[in-house]
Short mmCIF file of C-alpha atoms and ligand atoms in Angstrom, two decimals:
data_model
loop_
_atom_site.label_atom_id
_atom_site.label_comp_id
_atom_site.label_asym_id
_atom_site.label_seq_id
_atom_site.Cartn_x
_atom_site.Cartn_y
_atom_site.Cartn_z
CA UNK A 1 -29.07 15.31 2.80
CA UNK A 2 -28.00 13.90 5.78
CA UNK A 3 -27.60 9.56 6.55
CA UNK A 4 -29.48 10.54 9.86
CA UNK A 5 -32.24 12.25 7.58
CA UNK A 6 -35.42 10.25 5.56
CA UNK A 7 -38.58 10.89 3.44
CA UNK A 8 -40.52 8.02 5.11
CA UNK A 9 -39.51 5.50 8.26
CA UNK A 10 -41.04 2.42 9.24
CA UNK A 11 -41.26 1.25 12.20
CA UNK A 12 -41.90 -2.48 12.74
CA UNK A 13 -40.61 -4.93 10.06
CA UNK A 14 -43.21 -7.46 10.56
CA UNK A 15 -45.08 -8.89 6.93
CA UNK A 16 -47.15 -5.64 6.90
CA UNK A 17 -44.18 -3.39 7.40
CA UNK A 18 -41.56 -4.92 5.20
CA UNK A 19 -44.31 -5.21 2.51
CA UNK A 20 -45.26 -1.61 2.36
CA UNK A 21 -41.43 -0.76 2.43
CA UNK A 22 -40.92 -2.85 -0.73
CA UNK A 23 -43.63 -1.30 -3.21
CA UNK A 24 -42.54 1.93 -1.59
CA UNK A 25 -38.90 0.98 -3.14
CA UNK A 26 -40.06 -0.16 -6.31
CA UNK A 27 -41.99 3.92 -6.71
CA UNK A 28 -39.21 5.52 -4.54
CA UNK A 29 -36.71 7.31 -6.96
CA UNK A 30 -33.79 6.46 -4.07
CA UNK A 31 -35.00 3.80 -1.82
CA UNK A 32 -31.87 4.21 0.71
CA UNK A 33 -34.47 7.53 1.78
CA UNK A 34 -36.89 4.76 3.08
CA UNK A 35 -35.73 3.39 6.59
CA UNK A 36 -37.45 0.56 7.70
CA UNK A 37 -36.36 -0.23 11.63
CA UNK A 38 -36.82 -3.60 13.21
CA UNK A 39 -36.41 -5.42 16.31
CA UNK A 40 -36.94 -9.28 16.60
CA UNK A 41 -38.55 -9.69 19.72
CA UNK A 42 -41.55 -11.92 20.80
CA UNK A 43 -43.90 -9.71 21.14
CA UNK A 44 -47.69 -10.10 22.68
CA UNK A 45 -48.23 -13.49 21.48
CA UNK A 46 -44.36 -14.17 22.96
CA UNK A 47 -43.10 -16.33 19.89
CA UNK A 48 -39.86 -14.40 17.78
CA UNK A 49 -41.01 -13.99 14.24
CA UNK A 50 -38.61 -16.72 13.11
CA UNK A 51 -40.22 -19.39 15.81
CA UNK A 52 -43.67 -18.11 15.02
CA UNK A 53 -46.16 -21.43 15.10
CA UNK A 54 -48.60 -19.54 13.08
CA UNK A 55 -49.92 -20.70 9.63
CA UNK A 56 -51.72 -18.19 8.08
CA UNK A 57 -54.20 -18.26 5.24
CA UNK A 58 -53.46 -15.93 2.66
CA UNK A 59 -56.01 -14.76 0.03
CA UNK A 60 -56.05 -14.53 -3.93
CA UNK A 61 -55.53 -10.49 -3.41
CA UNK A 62 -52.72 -11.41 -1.07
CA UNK A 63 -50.95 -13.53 -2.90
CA UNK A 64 -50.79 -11.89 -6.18
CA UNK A 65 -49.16 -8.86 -4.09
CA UNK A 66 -46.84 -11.15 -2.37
CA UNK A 67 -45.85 -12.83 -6.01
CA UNK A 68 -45.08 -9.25 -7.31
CA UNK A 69 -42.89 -8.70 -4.48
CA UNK A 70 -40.82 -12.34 -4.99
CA UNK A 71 -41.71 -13.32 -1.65
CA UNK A 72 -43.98 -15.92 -2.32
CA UNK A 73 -43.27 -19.06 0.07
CA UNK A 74 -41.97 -22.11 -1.29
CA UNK A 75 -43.76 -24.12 0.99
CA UNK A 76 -47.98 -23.43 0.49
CA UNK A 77 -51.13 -25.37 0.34
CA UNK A 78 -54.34 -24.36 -1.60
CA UNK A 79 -57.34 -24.36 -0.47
CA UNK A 80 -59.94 -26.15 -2.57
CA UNK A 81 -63.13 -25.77 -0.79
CA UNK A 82 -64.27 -24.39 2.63
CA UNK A 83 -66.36 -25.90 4.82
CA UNK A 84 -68.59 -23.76 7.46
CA UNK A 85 -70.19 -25.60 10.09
CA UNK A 86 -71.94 -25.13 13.50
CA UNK A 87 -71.38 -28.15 16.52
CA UNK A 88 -74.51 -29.64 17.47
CA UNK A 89 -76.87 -28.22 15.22
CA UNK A 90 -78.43 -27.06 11.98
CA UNK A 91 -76.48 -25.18 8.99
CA UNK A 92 -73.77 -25.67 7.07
CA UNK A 93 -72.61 -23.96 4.18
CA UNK A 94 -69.79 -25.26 1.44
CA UNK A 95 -67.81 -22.26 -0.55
CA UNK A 96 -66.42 -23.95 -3.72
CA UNK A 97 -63.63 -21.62 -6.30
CA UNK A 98 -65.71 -22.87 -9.10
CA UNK A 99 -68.78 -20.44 -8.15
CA UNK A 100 -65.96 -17.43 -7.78
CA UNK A 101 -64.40 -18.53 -11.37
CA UNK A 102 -60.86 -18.97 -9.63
CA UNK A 103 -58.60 -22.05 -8.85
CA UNK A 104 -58.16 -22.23 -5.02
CA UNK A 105 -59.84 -20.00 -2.40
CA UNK A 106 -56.83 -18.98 -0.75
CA UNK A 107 -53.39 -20.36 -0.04
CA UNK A 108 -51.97 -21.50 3.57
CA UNK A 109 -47.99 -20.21 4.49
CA UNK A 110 -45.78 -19.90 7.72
CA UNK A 111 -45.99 -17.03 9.31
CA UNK A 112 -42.12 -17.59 9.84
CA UNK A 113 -41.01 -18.14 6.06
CA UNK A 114 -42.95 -15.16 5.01
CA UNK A 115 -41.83 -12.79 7.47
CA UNK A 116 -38.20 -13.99 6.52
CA UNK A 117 -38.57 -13.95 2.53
CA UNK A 118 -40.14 -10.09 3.37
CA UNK A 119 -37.15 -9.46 5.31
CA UNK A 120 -34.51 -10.98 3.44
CA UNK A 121 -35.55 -9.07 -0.13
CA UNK A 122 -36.21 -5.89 1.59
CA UNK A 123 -32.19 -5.93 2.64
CA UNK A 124 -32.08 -7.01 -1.09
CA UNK A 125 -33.93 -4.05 -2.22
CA UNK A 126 -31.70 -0.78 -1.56
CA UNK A 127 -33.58 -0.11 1.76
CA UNK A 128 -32.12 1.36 5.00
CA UNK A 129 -32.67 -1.81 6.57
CA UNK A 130 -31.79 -0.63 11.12
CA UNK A 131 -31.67 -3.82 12.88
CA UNK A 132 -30.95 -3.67 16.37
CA UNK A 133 -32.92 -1.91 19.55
CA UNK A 134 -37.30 -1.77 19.73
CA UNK A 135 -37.43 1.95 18.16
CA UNK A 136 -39.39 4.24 19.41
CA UNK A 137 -41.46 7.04 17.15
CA UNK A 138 -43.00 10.32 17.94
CA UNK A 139 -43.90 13.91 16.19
CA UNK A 140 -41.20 15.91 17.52
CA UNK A 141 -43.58 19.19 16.15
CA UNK A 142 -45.63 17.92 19.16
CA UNK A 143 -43.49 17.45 21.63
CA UNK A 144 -41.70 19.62 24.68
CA UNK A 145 -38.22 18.58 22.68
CA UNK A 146 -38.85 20.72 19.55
CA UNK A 147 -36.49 22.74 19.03
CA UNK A 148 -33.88 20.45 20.18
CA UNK A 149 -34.69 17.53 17.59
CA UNK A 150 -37.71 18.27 14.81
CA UNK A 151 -36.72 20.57 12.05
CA UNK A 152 -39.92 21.39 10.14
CA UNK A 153 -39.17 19.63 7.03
CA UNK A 154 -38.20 16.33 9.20
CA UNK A 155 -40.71 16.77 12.35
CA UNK A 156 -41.22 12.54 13.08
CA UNK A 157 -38.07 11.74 15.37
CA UNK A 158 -36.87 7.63 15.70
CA UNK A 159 -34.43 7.01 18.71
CA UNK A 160 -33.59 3.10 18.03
CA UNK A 161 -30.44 2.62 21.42
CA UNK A 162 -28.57 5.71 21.32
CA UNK A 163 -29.31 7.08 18.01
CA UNK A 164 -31.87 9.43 16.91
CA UNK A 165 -33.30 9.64 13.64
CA UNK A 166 -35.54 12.26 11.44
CA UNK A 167 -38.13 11.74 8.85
CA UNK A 168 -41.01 13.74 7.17
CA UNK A 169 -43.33 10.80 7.09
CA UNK A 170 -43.44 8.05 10.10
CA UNK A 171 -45.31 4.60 9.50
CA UNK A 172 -46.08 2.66 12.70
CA UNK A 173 -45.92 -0.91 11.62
CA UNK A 174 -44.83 -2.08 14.60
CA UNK A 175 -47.95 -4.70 15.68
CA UNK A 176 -49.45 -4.34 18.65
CA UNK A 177 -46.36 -2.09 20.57
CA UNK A 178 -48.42 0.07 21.98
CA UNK A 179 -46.80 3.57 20.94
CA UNK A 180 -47.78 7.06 21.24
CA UNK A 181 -47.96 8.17 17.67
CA UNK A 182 -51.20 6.74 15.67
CA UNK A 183 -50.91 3.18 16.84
CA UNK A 184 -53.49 1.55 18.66
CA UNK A 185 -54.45 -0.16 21.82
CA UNK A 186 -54.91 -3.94 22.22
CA UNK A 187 -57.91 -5.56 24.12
CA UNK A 188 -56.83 -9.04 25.08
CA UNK A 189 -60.18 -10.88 24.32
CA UNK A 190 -61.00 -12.54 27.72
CA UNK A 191 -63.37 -14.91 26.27
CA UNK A 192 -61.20 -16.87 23.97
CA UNK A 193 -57.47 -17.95 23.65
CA UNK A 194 -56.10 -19.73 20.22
CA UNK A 195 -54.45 -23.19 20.87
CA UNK A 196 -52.44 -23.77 17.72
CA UNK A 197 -50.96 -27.16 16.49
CA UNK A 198 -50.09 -29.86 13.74
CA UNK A 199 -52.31 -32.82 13.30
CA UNK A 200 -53.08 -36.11 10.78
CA UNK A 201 -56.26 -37.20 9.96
CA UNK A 202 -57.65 -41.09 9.40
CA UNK A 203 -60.12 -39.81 6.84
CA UNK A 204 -58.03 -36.89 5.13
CA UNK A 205 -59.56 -34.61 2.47
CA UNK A 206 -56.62 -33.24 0.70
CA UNK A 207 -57.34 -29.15 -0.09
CA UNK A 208 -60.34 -28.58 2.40
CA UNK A 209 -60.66 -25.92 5.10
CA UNK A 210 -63.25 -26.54 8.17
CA UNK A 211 -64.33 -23.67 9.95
CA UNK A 212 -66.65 -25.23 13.12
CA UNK A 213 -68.41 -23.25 14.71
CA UNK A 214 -68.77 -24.23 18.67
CA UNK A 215 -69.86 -22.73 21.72
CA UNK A 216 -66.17 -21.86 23.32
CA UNK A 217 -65.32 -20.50 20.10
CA UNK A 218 -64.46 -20.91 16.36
CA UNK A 219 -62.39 -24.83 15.59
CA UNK A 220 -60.43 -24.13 12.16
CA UNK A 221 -59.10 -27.40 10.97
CA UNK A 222 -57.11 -26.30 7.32
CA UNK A 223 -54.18 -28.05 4.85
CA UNK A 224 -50.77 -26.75 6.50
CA UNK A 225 -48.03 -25.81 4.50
CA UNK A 226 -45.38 -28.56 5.09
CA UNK A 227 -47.75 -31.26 3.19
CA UNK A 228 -50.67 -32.36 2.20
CA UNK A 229 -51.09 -35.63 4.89
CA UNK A 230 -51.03 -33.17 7.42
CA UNK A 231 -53.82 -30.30 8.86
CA UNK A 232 -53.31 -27.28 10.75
CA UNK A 233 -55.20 -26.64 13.95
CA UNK A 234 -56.64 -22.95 15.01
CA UNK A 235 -58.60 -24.15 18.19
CA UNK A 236 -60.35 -20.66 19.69
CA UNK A 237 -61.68 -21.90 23.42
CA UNK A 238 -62.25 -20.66 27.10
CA UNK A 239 -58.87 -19.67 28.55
CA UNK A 240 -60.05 -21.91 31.55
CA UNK A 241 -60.62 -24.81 28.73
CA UNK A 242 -57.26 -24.42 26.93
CA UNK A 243 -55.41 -24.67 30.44
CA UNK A 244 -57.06 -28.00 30.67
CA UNK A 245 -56.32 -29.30 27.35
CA UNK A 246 -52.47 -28.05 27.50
CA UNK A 247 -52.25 -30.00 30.61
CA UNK A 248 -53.64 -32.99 28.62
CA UNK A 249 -51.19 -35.70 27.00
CA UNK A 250 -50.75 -35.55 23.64
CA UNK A 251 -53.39 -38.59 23.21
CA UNK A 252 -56.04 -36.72 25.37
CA UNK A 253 -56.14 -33.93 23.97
CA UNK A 254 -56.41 -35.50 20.23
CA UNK A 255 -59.45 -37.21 21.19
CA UNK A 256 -60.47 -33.73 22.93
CA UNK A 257 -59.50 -32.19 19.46
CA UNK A 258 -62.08 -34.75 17.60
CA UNK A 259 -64.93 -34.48 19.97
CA UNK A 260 -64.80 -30.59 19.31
CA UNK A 261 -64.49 -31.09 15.42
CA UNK A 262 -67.02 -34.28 14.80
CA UNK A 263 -65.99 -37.11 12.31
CA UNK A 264 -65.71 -35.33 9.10
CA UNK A 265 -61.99 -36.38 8.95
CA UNK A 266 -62.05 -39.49 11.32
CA UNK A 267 -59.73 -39.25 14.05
CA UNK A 268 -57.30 -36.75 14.45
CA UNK A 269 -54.13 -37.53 15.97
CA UNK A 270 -51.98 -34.40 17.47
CA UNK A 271 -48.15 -35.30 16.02
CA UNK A 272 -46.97 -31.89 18.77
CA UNK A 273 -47.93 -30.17 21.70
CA UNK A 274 -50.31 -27.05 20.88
CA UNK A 275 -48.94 -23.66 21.25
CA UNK A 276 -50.99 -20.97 23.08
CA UNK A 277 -51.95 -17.76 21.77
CA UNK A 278 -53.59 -14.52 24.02
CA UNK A 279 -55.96 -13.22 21.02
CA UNK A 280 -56.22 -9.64 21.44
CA UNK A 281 -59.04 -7.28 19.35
CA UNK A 282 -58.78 -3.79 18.54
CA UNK A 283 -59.59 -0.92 16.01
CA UNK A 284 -58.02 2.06 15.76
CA UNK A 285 -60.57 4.94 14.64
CA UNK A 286 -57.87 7.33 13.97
CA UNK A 287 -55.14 5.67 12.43
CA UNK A 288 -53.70 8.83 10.88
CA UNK A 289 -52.10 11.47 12.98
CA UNK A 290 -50.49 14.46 11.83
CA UNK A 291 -47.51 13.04 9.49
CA UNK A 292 -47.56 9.34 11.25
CA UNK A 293 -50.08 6.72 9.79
CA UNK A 294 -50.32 2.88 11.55
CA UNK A 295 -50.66 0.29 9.50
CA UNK A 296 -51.38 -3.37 9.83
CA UNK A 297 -52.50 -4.99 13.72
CA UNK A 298 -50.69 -1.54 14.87
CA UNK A 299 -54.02 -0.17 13.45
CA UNK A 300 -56.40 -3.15 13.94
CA UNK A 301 -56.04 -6.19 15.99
CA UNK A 302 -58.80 -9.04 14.54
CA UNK A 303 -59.72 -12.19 15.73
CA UNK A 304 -58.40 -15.09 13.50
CA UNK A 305 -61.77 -16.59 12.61
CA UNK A 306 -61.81 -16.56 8.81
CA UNK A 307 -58.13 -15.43 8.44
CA UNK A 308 -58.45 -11.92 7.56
CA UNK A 309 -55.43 -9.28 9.89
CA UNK A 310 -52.77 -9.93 7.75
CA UNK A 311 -54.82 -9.74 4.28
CA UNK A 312 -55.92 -6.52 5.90
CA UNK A 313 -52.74 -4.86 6.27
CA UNK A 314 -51.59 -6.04 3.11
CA UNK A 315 -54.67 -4.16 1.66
CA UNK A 316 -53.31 -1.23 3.99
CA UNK A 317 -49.90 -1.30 2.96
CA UNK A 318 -50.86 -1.26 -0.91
CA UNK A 319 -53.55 1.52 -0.90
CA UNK A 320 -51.06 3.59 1.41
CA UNK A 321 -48.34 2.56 -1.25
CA UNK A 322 -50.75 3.73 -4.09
CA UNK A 323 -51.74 7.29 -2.11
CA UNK A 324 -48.09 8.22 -1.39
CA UNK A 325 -47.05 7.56 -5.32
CA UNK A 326 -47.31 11.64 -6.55
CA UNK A 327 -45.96 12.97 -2.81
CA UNK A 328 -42.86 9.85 -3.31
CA UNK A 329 -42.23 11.71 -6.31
CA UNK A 330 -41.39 15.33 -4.70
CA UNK A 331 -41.11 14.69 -0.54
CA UNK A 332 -40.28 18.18 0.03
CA UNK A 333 -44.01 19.03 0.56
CA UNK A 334 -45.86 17.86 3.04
CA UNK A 335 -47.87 14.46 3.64
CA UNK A 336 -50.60 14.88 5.14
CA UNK A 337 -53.29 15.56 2.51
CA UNK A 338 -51.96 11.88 1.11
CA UNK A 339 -52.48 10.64 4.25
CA UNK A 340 -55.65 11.98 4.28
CA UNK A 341 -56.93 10.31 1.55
CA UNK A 342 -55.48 7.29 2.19
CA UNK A 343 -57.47 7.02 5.61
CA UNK A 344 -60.54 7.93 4.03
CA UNK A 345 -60.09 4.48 1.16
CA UNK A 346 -59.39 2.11 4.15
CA UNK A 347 -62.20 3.25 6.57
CA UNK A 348 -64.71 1.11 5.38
CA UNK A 349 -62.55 -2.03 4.39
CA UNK A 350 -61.10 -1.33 7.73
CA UNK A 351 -64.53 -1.34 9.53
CA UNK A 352 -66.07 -3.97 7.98
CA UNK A 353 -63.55 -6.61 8.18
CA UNK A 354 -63.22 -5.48 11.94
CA UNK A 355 -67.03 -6.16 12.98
CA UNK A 356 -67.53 -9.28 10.30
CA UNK A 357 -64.79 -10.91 12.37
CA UNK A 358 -65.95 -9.69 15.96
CA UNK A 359 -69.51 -10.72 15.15
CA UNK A 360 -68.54 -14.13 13.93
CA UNK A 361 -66.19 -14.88 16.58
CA UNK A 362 -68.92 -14.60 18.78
CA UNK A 363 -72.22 -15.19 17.24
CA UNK A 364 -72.06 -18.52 17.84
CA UNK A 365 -70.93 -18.65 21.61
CA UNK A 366 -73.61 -16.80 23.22
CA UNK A 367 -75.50 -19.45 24.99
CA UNK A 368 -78.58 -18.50 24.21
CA UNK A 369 -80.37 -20.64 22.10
CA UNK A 370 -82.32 -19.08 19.43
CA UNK A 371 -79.56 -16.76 18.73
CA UNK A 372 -77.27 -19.87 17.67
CA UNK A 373 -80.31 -21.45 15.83
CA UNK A 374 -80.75 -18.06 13.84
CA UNK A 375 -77.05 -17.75 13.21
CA UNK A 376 -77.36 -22.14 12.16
CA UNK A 377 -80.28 -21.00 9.79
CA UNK A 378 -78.02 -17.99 8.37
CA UNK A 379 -75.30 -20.73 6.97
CA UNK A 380 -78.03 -23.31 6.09
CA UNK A 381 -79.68 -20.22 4.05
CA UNK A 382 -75.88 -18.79 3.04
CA UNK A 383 -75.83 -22.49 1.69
CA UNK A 384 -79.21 -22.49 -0.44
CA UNK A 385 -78.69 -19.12 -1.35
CA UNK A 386 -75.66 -18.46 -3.69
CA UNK A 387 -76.08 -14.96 -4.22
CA UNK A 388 -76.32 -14.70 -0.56
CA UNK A 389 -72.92 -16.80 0.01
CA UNK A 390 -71.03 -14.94 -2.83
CA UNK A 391 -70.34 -11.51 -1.32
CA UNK A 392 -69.19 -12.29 1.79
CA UNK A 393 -67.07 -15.13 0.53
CA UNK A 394 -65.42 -12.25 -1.82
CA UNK A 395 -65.12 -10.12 0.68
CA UNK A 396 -63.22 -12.65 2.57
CA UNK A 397 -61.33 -13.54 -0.48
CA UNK A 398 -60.46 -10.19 -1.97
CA UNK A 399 -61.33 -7.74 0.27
CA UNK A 400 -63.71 -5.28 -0.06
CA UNK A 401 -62.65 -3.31 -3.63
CA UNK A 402 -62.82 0.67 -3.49
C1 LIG B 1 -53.44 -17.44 15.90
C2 LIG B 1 -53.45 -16.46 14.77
C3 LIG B 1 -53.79 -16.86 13.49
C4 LIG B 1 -53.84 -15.93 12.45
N1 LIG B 1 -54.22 -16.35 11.21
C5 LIG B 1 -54.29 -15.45 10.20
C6 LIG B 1 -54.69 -15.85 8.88
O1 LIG B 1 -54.98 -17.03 8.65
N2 LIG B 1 -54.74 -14.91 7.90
C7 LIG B 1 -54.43 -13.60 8.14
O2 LIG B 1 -54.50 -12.79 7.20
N3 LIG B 1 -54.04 -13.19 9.37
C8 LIG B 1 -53.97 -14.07 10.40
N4 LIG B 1 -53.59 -13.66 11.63
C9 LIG B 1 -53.24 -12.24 11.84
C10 LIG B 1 -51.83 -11.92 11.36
O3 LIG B 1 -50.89 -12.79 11.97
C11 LIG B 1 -51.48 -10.47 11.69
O4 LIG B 1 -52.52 -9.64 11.22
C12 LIG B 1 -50.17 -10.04 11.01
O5 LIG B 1 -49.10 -10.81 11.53
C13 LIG B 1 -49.92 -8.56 11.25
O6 LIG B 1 -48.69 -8.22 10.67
P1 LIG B 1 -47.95 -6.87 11.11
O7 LIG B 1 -46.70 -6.80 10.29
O8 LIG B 1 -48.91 -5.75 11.05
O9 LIG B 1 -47.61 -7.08 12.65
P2 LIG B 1 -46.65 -8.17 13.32
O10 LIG B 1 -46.80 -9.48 12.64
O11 LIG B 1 -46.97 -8.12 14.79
O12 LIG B 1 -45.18 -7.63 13.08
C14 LIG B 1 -44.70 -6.47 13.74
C15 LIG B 1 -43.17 -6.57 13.81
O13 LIG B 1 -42.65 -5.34 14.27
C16 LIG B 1 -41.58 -5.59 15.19
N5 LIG B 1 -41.59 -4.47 16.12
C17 LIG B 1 -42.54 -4.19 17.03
N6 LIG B 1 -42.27 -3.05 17.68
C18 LIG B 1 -41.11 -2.59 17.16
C19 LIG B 1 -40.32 -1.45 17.43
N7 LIG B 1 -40.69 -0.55 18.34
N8 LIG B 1 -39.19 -1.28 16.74
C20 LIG B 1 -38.81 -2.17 15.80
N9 LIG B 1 -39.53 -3.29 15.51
C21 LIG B 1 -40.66 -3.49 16.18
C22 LIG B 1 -41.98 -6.88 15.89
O14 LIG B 1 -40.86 -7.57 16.41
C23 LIG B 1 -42.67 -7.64 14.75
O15 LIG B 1 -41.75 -8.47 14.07
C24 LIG B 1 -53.53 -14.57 12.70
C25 LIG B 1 -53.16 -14.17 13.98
C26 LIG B 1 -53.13 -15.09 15.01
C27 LIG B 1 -52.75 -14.64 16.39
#
């Protein structure tokens, strides 16, 4: 076989990407026949994965994959309880681990340190690691180069700079690069940007997570990762509002922080300017194409209210891992009924996540009165009602189980 030549290639070595290429290694019988390609650039959000400001909460179903893998961040903070609240009126709702039987609802990491422990063990791991040029990936069966480049047993063609590359399986991990292939195409939400930051509280409550619910959009106040004494901030807001607050001093917009928030943890003090993030939403109804299959935000693109994209494609990357386990075995035959099946377990999953985070991003912004009272009453009766709080919570900490 030839070094050009490979059963499966990945394109995109973001957490979802590298993931899925190490339990493909650990089923593989020669992982140097997995290629994962990757190219550090800054992307949509235009931060480089190592500079990446984002904290990101990480559920139980998460972390237990990311333990298997050894990539497990040194740096963490659990979360103990979660607070949902709406600003200025009626409903709140408390989600404790003692009513789901488990120690912490989730776990906060970097973004950064993950994507770096993911990287650094899959160059660990026997992988055809390609650093180097953004690669591009297309069916060659489908294309007006055929008989030039596909063979029939290696039809999905990579060009990364001046080389060109074969596979018989493509996997388009690759974020929100909008490629042909199976990947999808990002809607930048107009309605809300994400101002993210650091912050210290005058009334801290070690382990909590506050999800406020406002009129410009969702306020997520939640333990960050370097210690306990300090809080991320996910502030979701009018585009026209965050340009006023990052022209604010550091002082001004702390006290514009705590008038959105409320007093639950006193003041809170900004300790660095907030970084800006375009949020972008998008699902891809056809993530499987011929022999290519997206994965991860290059198949859906959520909103960050209640943390769920990356859990997502970490649920994506196992189940696809899982699917391809008889066809890693003998690669000579072809994909596609794997990747059949595997789009038919993540549909739902896929879908429900999707709207549940679309519909609460917005429920609570419409304007319209009785709409936000309804959606107040829903957490006030999500917080009498247990059995009513419990599935969504476990969807949100699990993931929806097939
Ligand atoms: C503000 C914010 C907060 C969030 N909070 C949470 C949270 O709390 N919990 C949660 O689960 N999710 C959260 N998310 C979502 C989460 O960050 C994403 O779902 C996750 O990063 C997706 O991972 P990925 O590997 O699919 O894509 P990415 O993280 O985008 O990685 C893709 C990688 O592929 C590389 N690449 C792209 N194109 C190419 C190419 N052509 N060739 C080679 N390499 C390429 C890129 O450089 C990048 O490193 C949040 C998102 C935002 C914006």
């Amino acid at each position: 076989m030839k070094n050009d030549e490979f059963d499966i290639a990945i394109v995109g070595g973001g957490p979802t990407g590298t993931a899925l290429a190490l339990m493909l290694a650990k089923l593989a019988p020669d992982p140097t026949r997995i290629a994962l390609f990757h190219h550090d650039d800054v992307g949509r959000y235009g931060y480089q994965a190592t500079l990446d400001p984002r904290v990101i909460a990480i559920n139980e179903g998460s972390r237990i994959v990311l333990n298997d893998l050894g990539t497990w961040p040194k740096k963490f903070q659990a979360i103990q309880k979660v607070h949902v609240s709406q600003r200025g009126r009626l409903g709140r709702t408390v989600i404790d681990p003692k009513d789901f039987k488990v120690e912490a609802l989730g776990h906060i990491v970097r973004y950064a340190e993950l994507h770096s422990l993911l990287l650094g063990a899959a160059k660990r791991a026997g992988l055809t690691v390609l650093m180097g040029d953004t690669a591009v990936m297309a069916d060659g069966s489908q294309s007006n180069q055929k008989s030039d480049l596909a063979q029939d047993d290696f039809p999905i063609v990579m060009t990364q700079g001046e080389q060109t590359y074969r596979s018989r399986l493509g996997v388009q991990a690759d974020g929100m690069h909008n490629q042909q292939g199976a990947g999808n195409t990002p809607e930048p939400n107009a309605k809300q940007v994400a101002l993210l930051g650091c912050a210290v509280a005058s009334v801290p409550r070690p382990g909590w997570a506050f999800e406020r619910f406002t009129q410009d959009g969702p306020l997520a106040i939640l333990p960050h990762p370097d210690s306990v004494a300090t809080q991320s901030v996910v502030w979701c807001c009018k585009p026209e509002q965050a340009e006023t607050i990052m022209a604010m001093s550091l002082a001004e917009a702390s006290s514009a922080l705590t008038q959105a928030f409320g007093d639950r943890l006193g003041y809170l003090t900004l300790t660095q300017p907030l970084n800006r993030f375009q949020l972008y939403q998008s699902l891809n109804p056809q993530p499987v194409k011929g022999r290519i299959v997206a994965i991860g935000n290059a198949a859906q693109t959520l909103h960050p209210v209640a943390g769920q994209g990356l859990n997502l494609g970490l649920r994506d990357a196992a189940t696809l891992t899982h699917c391809l386990r008889d066809w890693a075995a003998n690669p000579t035959r072809s994909p596609e009924k794997s990747l059949n099946i595997y789009d038919n377990l993540r549909k739902n999953d896929r879908q429900i996540t999707s709207k549940l985070t679309s519909f609460m991003s917005g429920i609570f912004t419409t304007g319209w009165s009785p709409i936000e009272h309804a959606a107040g009453l829903t957490l006030l009766t999500l917080d009498t009602l247990p059995f009513l709080r419990a599935p969504l919570a476990r969807h949100l900490m699990q993931g929806l189980r097939q």
